[in-house]
Coordinates of C-alpha atoms and ligand atoms in Angstrom, one line a residue:
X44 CA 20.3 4.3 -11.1
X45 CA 20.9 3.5 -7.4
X46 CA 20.2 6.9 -5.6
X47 CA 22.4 7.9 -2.4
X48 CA 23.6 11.0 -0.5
X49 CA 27.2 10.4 -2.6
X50 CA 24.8 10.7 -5.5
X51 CA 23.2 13.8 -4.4
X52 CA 26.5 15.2 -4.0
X53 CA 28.1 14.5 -7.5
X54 CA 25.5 15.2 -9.1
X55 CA 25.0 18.7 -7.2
X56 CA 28.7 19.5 -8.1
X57 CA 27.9 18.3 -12.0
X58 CA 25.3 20.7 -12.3
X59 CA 22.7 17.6 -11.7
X60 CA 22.7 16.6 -15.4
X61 CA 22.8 13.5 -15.3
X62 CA 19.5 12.2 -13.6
X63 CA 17.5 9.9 -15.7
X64 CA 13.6 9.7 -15.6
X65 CA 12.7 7.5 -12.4
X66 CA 10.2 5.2 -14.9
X67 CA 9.8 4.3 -18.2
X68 CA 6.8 5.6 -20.5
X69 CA 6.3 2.6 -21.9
X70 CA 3.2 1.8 -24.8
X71 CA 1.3 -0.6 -24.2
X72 CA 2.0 -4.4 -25.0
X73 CA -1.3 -6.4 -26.6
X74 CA -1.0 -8.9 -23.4
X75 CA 0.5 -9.2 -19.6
X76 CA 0.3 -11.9 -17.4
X77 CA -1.3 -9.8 -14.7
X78 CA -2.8 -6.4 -15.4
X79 CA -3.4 -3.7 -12.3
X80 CA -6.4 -1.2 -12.8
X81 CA -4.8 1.9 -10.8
X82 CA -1.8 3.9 -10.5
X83 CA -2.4 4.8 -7.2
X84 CA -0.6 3.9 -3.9
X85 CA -2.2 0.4 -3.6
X86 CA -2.2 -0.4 -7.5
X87 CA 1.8 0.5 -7.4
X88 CA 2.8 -1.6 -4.7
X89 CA 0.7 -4.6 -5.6
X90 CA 2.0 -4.4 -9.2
X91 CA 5.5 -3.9 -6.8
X92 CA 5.3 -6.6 -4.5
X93 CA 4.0 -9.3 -7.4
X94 CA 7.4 -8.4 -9.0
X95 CA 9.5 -8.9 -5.9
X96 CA 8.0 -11.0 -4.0
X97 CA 6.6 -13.5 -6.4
X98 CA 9.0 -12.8 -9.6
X99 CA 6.0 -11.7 -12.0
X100 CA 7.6 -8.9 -14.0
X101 CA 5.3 -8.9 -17.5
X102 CA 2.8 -6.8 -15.7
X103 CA 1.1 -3.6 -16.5
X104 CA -0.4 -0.9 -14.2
X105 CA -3.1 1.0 -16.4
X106 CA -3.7 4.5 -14.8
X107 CA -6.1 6.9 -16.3
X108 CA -4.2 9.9 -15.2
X109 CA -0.5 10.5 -14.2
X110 CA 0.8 8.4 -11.3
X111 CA 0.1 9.4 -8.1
X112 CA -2.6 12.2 -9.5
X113 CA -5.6 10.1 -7.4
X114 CA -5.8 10.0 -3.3
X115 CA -2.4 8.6 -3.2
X116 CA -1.4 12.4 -3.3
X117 CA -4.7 14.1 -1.8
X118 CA -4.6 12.5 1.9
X119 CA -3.2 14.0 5.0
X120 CA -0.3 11.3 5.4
X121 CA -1.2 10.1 9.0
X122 CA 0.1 6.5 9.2
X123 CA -0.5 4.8 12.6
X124 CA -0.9 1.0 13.5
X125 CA -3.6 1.6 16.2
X126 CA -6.7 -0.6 15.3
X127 CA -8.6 -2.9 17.9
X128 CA -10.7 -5.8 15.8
X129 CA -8.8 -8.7 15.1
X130 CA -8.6 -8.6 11.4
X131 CA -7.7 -4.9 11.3
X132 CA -4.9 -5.1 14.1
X133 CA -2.9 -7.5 12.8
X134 CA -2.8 -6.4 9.5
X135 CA -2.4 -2.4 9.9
X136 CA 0.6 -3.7 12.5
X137 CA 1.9 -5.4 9.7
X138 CA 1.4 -2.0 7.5
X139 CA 3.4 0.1 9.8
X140 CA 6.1 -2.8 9.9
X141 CA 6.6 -2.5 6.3
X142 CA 6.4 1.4 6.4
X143 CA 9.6 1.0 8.7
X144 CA 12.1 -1.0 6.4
X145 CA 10.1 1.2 3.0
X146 CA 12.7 3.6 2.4
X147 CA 15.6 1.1 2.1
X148 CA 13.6 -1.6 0.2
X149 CA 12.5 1.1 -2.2
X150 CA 15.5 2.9 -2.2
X151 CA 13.8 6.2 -2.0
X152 CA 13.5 8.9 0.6
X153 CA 9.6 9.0 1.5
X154 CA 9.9 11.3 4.5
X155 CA 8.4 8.8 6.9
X156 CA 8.7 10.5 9.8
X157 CA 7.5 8.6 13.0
X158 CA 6.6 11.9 15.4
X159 CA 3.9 9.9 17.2
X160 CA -0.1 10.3 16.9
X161 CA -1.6 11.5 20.1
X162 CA -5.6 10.6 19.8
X163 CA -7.4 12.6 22.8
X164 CA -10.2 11.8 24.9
X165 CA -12.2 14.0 26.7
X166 CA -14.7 12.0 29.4
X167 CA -14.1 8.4 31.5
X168 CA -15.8 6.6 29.0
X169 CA -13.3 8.1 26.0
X170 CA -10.7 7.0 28.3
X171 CA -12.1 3.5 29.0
X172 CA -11.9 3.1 24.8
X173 CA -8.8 4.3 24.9
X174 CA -7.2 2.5 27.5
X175 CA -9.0 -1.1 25.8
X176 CA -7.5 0.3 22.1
X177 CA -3.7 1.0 23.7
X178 CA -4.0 -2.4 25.5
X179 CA -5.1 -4.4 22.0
X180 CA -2.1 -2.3 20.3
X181 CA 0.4 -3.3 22.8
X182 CA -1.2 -7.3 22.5
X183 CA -0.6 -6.9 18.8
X184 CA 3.0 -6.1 19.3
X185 CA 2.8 -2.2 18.9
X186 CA 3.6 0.5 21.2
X187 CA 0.8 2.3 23.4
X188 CA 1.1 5.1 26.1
X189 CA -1.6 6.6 27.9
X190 CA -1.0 10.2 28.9
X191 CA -3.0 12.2 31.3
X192 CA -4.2 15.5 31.0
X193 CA -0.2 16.8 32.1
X194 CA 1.4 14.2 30.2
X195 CA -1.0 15.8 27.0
X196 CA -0.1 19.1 28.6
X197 CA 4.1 18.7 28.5
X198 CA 4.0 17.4 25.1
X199 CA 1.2 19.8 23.2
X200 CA 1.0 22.6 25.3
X201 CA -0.9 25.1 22.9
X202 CA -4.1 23.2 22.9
X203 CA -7.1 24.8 25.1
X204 CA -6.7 23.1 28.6
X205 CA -9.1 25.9 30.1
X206 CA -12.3 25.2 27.6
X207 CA -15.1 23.6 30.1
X208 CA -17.6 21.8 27.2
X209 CA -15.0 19.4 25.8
X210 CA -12.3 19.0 28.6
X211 CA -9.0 17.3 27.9
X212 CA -8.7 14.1 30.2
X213 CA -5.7 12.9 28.3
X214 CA -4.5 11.0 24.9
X215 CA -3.4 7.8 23.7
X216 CA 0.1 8.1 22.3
X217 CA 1.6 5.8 19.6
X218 CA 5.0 7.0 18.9
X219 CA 5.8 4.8 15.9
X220 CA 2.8 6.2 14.2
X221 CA 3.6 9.5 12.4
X222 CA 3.5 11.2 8.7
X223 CA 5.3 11.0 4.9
X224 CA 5.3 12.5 1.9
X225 CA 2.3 11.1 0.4
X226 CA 3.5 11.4 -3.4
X227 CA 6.9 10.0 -2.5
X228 CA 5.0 6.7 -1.7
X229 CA 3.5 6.3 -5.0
X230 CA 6.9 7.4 -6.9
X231 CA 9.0 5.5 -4.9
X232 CA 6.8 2.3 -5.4
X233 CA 6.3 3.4 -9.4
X234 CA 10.3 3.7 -9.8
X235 CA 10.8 0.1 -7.8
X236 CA 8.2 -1.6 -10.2
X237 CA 9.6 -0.2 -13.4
X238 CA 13.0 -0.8 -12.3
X239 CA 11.2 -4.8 -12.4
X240 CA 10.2 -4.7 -15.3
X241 CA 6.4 -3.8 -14.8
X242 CA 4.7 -1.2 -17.3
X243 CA 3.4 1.9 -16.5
X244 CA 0.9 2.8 -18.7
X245 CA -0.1 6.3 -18.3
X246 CA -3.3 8.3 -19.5
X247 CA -5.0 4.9 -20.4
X248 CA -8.2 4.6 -19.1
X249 CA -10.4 0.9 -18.4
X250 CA -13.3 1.4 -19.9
X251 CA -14.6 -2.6 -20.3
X252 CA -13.3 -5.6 -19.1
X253 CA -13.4 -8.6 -20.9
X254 CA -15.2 -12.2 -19.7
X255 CA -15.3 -15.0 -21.2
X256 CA -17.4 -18.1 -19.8
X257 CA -17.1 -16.7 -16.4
X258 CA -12.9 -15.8 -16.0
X259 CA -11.9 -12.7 -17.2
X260 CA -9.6 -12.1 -20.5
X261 CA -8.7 -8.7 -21.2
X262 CA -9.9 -4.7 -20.7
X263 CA -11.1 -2.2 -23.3
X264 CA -8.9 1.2 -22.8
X265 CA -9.0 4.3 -24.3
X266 CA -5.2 2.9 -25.5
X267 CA -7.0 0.1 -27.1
X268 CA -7.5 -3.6 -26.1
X269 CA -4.9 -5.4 -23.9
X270 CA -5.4 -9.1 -22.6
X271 CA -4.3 -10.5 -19.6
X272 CA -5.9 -13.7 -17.3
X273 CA -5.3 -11.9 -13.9
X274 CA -7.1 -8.2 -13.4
X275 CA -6.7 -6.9 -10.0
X276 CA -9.1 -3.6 -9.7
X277 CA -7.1 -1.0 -7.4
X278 CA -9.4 2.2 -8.0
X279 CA -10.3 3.6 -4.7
X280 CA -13.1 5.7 -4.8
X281 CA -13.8 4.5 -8.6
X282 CA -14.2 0.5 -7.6
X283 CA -18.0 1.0 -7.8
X284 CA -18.0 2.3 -11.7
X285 CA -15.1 -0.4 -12.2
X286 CA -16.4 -3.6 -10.9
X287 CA -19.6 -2.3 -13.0
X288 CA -17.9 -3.1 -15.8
X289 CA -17.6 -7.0 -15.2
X290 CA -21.5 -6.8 -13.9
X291 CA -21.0 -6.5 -10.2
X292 CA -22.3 -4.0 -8.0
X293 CA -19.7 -4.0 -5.0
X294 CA -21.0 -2.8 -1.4
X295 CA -19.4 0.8 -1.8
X296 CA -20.1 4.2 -1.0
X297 CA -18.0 6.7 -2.8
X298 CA -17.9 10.2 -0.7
X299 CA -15.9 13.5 -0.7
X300 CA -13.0 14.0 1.8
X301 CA -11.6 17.3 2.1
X302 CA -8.2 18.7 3.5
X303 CA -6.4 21.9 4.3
X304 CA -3.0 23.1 4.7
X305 CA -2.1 26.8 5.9
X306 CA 0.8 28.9 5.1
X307 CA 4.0 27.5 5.7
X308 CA 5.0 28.7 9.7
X309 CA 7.6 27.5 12.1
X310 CA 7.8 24.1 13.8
X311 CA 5.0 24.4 16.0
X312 CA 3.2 21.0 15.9
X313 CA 5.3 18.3 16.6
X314 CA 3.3 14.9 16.4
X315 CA -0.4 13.9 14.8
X316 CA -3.3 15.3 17.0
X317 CA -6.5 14.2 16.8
X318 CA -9.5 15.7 18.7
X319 CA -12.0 13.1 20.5
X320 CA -14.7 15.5 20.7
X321 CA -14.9 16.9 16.5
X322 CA -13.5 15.2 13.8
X323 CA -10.1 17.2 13.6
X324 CA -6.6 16.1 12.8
X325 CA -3.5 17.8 12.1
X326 CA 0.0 17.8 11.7
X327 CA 3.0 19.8 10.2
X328 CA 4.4 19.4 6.8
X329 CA 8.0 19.4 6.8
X330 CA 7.1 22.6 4.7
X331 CA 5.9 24.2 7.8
X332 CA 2.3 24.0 6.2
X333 CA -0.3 22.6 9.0
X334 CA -2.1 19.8 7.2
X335 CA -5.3 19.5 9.0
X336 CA -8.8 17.5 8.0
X337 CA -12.0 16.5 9.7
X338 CA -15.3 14.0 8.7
X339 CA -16.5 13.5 4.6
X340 CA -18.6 15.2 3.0
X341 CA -22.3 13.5 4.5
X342 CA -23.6 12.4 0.9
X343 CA -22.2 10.5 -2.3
X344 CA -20.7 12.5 -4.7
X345 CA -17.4 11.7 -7.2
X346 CA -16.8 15.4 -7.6
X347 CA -13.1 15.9 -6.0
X348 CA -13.9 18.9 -4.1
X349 CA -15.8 19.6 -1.0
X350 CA -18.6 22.1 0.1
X351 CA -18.3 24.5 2.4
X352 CA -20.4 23.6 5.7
X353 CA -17.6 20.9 6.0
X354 CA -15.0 23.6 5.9
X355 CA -17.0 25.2 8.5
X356 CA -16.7 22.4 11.1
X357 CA -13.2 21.5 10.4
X358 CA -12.9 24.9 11.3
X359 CA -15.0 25.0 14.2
X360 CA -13.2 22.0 15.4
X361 CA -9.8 23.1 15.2
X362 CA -11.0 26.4 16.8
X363 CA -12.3 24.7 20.0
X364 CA -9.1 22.3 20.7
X365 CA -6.1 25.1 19.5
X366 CA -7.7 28.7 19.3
X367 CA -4.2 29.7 18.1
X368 CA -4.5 28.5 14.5
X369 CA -6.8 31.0 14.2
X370 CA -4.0 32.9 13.2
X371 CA -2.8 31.2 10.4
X372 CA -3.5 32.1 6.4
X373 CA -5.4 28.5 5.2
X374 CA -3.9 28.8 1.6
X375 CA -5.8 25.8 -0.3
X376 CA -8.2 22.8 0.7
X377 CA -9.0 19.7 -2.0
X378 CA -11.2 16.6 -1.9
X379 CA -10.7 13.2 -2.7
X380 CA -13.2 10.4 -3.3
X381 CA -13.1 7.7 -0.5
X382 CA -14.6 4.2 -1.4
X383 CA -16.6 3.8 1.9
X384 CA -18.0 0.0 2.7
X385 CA -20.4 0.1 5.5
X386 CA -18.6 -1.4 8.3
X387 CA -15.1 1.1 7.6
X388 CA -12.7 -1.6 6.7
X389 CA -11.5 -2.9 3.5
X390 CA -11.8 -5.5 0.4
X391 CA -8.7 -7.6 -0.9
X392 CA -10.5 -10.7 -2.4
X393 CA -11.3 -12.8 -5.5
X394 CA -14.3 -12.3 -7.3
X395 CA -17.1 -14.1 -8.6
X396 CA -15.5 -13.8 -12.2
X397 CA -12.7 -16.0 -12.2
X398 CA -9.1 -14.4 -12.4
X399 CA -10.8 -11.0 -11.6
X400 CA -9.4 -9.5 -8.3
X401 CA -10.9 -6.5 -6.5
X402 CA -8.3 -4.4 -3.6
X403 CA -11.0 -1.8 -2.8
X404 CA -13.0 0.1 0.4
X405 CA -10.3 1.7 2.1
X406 CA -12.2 4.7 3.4
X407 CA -10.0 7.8 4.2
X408 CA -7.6 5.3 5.8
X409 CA -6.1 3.3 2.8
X410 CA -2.9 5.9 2.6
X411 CA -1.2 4.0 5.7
X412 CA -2.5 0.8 4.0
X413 CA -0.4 1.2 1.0
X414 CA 2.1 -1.4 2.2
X415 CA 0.5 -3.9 3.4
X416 CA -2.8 -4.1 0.7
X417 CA -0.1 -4.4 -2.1
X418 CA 1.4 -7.0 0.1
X419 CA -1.4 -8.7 0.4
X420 CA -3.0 -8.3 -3.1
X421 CA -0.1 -9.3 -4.4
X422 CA 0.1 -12.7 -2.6
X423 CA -3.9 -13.5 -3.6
X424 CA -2.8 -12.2 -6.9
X425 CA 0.3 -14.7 -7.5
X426 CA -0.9 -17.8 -5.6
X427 CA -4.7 -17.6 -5.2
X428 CA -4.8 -17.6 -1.4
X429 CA -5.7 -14.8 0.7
X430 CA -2.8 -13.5 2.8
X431 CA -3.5 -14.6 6.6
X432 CA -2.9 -11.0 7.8
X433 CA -5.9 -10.2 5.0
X434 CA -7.9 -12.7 6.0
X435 CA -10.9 -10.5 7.4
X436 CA -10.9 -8.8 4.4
X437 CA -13.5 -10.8 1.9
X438 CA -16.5 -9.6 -0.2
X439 CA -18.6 -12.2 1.9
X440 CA -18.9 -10.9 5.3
X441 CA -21.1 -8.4 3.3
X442 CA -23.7 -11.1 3.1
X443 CA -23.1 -12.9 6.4
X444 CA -23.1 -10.1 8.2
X445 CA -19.6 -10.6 10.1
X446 CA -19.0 -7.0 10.1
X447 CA -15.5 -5.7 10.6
X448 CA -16.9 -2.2 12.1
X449 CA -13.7 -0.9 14.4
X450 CA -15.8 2.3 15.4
X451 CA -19.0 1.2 16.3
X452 CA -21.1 3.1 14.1
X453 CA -23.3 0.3 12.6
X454 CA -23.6 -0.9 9.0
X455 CA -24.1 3.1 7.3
X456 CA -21.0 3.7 4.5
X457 CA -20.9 7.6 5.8
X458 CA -20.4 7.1 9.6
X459 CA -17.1 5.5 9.0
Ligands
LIG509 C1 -8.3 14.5 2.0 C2 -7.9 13.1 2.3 C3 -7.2 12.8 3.4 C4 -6.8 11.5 3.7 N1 -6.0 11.2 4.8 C5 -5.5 10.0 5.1 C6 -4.6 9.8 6.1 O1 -4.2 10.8 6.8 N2 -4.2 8.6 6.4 C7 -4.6 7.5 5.6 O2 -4.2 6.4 5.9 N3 -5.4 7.7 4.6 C8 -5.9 8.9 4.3 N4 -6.7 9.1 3.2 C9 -7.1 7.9 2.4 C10 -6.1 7.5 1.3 O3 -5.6 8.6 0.6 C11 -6.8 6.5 0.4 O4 -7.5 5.5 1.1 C12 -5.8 5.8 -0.6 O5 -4.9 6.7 -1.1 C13 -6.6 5.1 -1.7 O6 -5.8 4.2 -2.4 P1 -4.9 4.6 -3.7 O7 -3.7 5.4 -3.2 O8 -4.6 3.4 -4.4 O9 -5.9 5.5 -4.4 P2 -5.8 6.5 -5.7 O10 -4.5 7.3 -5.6 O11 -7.0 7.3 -5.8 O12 -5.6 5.4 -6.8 C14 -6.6 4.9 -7.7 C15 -6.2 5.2 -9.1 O13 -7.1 4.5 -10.0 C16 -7.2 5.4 -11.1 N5 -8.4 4.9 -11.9 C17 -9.7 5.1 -11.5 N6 -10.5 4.6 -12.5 C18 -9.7 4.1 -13.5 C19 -9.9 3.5 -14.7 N7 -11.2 3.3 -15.2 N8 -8.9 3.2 -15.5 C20 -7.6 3.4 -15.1 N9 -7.3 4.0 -13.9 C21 -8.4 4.3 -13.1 C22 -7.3 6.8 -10.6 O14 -7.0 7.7 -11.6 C23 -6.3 6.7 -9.4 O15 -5.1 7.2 -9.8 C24 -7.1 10.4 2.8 C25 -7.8 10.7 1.7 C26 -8.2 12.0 1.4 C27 -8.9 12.3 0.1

């Protein structure tokens, strides 16, 4: 069914009977050209994207859970195009490029709203960074405004421009960068697959993958055996235990990130804000709920809830840049594992068992990723070759030491 506000409207005056399930609940087939491990936002739109853009339709996602019931619907939503590294740059520009035409090639409202990100600095040397960032967005082809500390002022005015410790000098503003609805993504890129002909296969979990004389043939699931010559593992913060299972040891961390949202209030927030000085970001859920979040959790864990001296320093954070949320009720907070490498940026390669694929180390930034890594999977996936806008992205800069680190920190999984 082809949805669309004439839709909406019959069906509101028919007493909306006549909606059928967006996806199939298919059982499994005994083989698939291509399987996907992961029904999350990057396992959906690569098994997408090799159906669209390649014409490979006897596929199957295999997702342990429900859809979308992994990070794809845990994160805070904050999609932005604003990386520096060539490698990174070109690829999240080609992300946020995809994010912009998503709605009509999926056929499904998302709620992408692009309300800007505003990142803030607070010293000459944040502002040095932040002028060399803006200038590698706008080389890439994106947008980039630098604001003073009255440009800041006119557009978020209910930050703390008096506070003396962490001063406000200005921001960087991206205006196409913004939010949406984070499980909208992964049902909107499930309903498009399905619609394709790809399986979903729900509540079926890997448990083995099968190799045989060095190229893989097949996974062990709780559902029973299913063979396929292409495996592409899309697990997030699971792709350690996963690529375990074909003998490798991938150079992953998996961590805790938490989030909050408060009670619903009016629109107050406008854009994305992030502090310079804490790590602190928040926006406003079309709900009127302030999504806010700050750094993981600072040791490995696969539990998918935080602890509470994290909660403190979001907190404190938020407290510092915009005392007036101290007003608001915080009515939940939730974790999701993050598969950390140690320079921050991602995996989209081959392996060393042939046919076997890994998409994998997206950090707590993989959500405005979702596009483009199912893009780009998809492409390696169908043809072999790495996508050029992926190209930075392989298992071997591990071992060279070509490090894709876009923030500085050095070669440690949890300072990214
Ligand atoms: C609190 C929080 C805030 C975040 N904020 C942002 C943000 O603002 N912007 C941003 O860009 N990113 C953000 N992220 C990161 C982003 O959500 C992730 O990088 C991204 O969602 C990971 O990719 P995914 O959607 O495919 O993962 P997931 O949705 O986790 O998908 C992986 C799937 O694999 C399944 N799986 C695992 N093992 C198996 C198995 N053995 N068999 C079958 N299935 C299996 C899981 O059940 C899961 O559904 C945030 C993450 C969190 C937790």
């Amino acid at each position: 069914m082809r949805y669309s506000g004439l839709k909406v409207i019959t069906q509101g005056l028919f007493g909306n009977k006549g909606w059928g399930p967006a996806w199939r609940n298919p059982a499994p087939k005994p083989e698939y050209d291509a399987i996907i491990i992961g029904g999350g936002g990057h396992g959906l739109a690569t098994a997408f994207y090799l159906a669209k853009n390649h014409g490979l339709t006897n596929i199957a996602v295999l997702e342990k859970g429900h859809i979308g019931s992994g990070n794809i619907g845990r994160n805070t939503t904050i999609v932005r195009a604003n990386y520096v590294l060539p490698g990174n740059s070109e690829f999240y520009s080609h992300s946020l490029k995809l994010w912009e035409q998503m709605e009509t090639e999926l056929n499904y409202n998302v709620m992408h709203s692009q309300r800007g990100v505003i990142n803030l600095f607070h010293s000459d040397g944040q502002r040095d960074a932040a002028v060399r960032r803006g200038n590698a967005m706008i080389n890439q082809g994106d947008d980039a405004e630098l604001l003073d500390r009255e440009g800041v002022r006119a557009l978020v005015p209910y930050l703390d421009f008096e506070q003396t410790r962490f001063p406000i000098y200005g921001g960087l503003h991206h205006k196409r960068g913004g939010t949406a609805r984070h499980d909208a993504v992964a049902w909107g890129y499930a309903r498009g697959a399905d619609m394709r002909g790809v399986d979903l296969i729900q509540n079926c979990e890997v448990t083995g993958i099968d190799i045989e004389g060095g190229r893989v043939v097949g996974v062990q699931t709780t559902r029973g055996a299913i063979r396929a010559r292409k495996v592409g593992m899309v697990v997030a913060g699971r792709s350690g235990q996963v690529a375990a299972m074909a003998g490798m040891r991938l150079p992953i961390e998996s961590h805790v990130l938490q989030a909050f949202v408060t009670e619903g209030l009016k629109p107050i927030i406008d854009q994305v804000v992030t502090f310079g000085m804490g790590h602190f970001y928040i926006s406003q859920s079309d709900k009127g709920g302030l999504v806010f979040g700050g750094d993981i959790d600072f040791y490995a864990s696969y539990a998918s809830r935080g602890n509470l001296p994290m909660v403190e320093h979001v907190m404190e954070a938020g407290m510092t840049l915009m005392p007036m949320i101290g007003r608001a009720k915080v009515l939940r907070s939730w974790g999701g594992i993050m598969d950390m490498t140690p320079d921050g940026s991602p995996i989209i390669d081959k392996t060393p068992v042939e046919g076997l694929f890994v998409d994998a180390g997206w950090n707590y930034g993989g959500f405005k990723a979702v596009p483009a890594s199912g893009w780009c999977m998809a492409h390696l996936m169908a043809t072999g070759e790495t996508h050029a806008v992926a190209s930075k992205f392989r298992l071997d800069r591990f071992r060279t030491g070509h490090l894709l680190d876009e923030e500085g920190t050095g070669s440690q999984h949890n300072l990214h």
